[in-house]
XYZ file of C-alpha atoms in Angstrom:
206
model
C -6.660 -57.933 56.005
C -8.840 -55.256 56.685
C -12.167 -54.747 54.998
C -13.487 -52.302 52.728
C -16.889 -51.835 51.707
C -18.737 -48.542 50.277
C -22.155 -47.617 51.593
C -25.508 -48.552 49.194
C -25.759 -44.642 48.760
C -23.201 -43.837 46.516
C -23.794 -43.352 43.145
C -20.657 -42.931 40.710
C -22.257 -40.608 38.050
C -19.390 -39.895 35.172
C -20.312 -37.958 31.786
C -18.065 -38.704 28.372
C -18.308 -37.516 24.704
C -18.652 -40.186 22.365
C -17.333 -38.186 19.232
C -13.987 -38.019 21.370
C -11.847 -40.363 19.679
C -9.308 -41.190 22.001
C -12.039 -42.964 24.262
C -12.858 -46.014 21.262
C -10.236 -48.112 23.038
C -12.033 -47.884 25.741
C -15.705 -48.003 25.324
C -16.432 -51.649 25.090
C -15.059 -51.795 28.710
C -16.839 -49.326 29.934
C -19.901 -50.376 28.948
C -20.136 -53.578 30.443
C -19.546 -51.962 33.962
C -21.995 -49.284 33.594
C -25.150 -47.759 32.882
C -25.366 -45.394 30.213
C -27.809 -43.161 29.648
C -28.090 -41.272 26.119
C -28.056 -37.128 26.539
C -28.276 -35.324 23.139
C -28.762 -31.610 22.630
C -31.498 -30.405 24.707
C -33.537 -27.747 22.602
C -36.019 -27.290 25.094
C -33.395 -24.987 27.568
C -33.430 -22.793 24.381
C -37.035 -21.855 24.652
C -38.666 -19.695 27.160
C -41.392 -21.118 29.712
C -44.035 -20.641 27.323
C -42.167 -23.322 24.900
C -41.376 -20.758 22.307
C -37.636 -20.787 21.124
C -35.569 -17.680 22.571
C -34.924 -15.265 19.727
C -31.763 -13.006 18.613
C -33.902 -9.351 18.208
C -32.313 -7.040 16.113
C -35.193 -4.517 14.743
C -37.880 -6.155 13.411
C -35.451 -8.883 12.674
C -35.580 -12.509 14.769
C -32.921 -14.921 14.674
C -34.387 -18.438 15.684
C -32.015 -19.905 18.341
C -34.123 -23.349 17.987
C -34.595 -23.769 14.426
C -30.937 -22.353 14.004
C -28.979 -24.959 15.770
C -31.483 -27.646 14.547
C -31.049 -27.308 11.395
C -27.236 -27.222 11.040
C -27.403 -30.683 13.508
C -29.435 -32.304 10.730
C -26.602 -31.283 7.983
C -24.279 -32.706 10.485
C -26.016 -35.567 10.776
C -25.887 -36.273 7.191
C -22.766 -35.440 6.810
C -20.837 -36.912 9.180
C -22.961 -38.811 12.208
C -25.088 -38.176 15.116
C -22.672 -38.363 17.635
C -20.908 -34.820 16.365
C -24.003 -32.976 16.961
C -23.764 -29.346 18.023
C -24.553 -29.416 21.584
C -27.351 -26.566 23.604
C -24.293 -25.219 25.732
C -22.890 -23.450 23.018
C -25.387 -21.274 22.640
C -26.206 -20.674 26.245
C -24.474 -17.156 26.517
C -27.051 -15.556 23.939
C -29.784 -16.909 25.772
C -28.540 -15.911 29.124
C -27.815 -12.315 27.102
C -31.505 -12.524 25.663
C -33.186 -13.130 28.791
C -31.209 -10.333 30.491
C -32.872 -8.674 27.806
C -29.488 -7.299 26.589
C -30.186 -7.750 22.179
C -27.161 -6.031 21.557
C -24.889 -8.462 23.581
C -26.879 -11.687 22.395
C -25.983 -10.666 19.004
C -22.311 -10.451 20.070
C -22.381 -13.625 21.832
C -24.142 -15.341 18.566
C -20.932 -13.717 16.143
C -18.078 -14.763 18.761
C -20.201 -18.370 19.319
C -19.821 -18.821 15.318
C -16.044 -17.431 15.295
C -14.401 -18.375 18.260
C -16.562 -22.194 18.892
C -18.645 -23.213 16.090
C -17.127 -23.193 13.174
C -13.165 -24.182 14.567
C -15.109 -27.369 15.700
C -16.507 -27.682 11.775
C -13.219 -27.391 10.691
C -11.842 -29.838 13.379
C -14.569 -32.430 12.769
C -14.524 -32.232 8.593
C -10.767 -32.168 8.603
C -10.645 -28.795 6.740
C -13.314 -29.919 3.835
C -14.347 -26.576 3.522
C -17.147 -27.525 0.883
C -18.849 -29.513 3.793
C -18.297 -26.935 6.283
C -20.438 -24.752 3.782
C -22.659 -27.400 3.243
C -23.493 -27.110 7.135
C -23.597 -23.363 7.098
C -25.873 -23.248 4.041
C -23.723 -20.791 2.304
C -24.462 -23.190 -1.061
C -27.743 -22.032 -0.752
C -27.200 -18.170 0.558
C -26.568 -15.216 -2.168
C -23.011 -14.902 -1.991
C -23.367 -11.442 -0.143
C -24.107 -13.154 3.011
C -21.685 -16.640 2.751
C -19.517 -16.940 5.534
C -16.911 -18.855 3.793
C -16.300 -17.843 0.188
C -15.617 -20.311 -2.718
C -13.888 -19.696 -6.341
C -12.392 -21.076 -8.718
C -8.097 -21.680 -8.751
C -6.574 -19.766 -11.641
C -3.531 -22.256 -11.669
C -2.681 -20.331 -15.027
C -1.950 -17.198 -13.012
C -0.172 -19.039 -10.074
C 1.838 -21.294 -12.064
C 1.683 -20.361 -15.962
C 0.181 -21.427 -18.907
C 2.285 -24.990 -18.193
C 1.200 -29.032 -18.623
C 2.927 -30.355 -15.303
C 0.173 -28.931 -13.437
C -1.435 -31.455 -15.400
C -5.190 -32.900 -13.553
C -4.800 -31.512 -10.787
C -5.717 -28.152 -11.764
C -9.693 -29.768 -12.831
C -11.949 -28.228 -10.731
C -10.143 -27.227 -8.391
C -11.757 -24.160 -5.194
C -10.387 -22.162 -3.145
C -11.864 -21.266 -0.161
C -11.874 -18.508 2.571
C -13.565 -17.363 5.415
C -14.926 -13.815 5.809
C -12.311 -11.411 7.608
C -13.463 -11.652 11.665
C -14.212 -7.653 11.464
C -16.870 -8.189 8.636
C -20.096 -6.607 9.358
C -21.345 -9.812 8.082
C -20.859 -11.718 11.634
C -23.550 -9.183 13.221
C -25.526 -8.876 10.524
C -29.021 -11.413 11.344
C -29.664 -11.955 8.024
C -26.327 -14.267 7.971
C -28.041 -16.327 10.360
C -31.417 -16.548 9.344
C -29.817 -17.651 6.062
C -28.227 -20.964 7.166
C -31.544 -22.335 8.083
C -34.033 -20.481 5.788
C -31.861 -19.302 2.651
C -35.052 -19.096 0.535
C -35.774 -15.944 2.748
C -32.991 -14.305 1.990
C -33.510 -14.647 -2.006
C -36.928 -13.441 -1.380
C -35.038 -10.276 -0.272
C -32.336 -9.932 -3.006
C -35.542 -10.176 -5.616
């Protein structure tokens, strides 16, 4: 019979991801108990007090943080929905790198972002559809010299011989891989630069 009671003064705060599947069940419930307040990537924390997006230096060459992570959240967007948006955090170690003024190590921290974070997630999110995943990186627009995943065509003559019970399947049909993680490619700026402003890069090539 005794009574409980909390004081006015405490606030329950609680933060979820809504592209987590496993919370569906559970979100209509939720919702009627609490506030929720929206909180989608933040671009702002990747620009510098002057509102100017922090930049990957290497040489003469800038790598947009702003217009980078933007840009692939639009194809994202498109592709799949809002809610799978790339969030700010992930690129929080190059700007913490950058404004250490450390270039060397932002690059690094771009290359294991991409390797280790980014592009797992893709392949998470787009069940394996490696065309999409492209789609996202831009490589269908990039000169193959600076793709990140590599598309050609299936020789299903060569794999299984000049044979009909391969039969419709072999149509059309890519393969595709992604670049060795040693490639100079992954710390090379121009790969970057490239997934939001390909038309750059062909400027380059000729």
């Amino acid at each position: 019979g005794d009574k409980f009671s909390v004081p006015d003064n405490l606030y329950i705060i609680g933060t979820m991801n809504t592209a987590d599947r496993s919370l569906a069940l559970m979100d209509t419930a939720l919702r009627r108990r609490f506030d929720f307040v929206e909180m989608m990537p933040d671009y702002h924390v990747l620009c510098n007090e002057q509102a100017d997006s922090y930049c990957v230096s290497v040489g003469d060459i800038n790598i947009d943080l702003v217009r980078l992570l933007k840009t692939m959240n639009k194809r994202i967007s498109a592709l799949y929905d809002r809610e799978h948006q790339l969030g700010h955090a992930f690129l929080m170690p190059v700007v913490n790198a950058i404004v250490a003024g450390e270039d060397e190590k932002a690059l690094n921290k771009l290359k294991d972002c991409f390797q280790n974070k980014i592009i797992p997630l893709l392949a998470e999110y787009f069940f394996e559809d490696w065309q999409k995943i492209r789609l996202v990186l831009g490589d269908n627009q990039k000169p193959k010299a600076y793709q990140l995943i590599k598309q050609s065509d299936v020789d299903y003559d060569k794999l299984f011989g000049d044979s009909d019970d391969v039969g419709d399947i072999a149509d059309d049909v890519q393969d595709y891989k992604l670049i060795e993680a040693d490639s100079e490619l992954w710390t090379d700026p121009l790969t970057y630069i490239g997934i939001y402003s390909a038309s750059s890069l062909l400027k380059d090539q000729g």
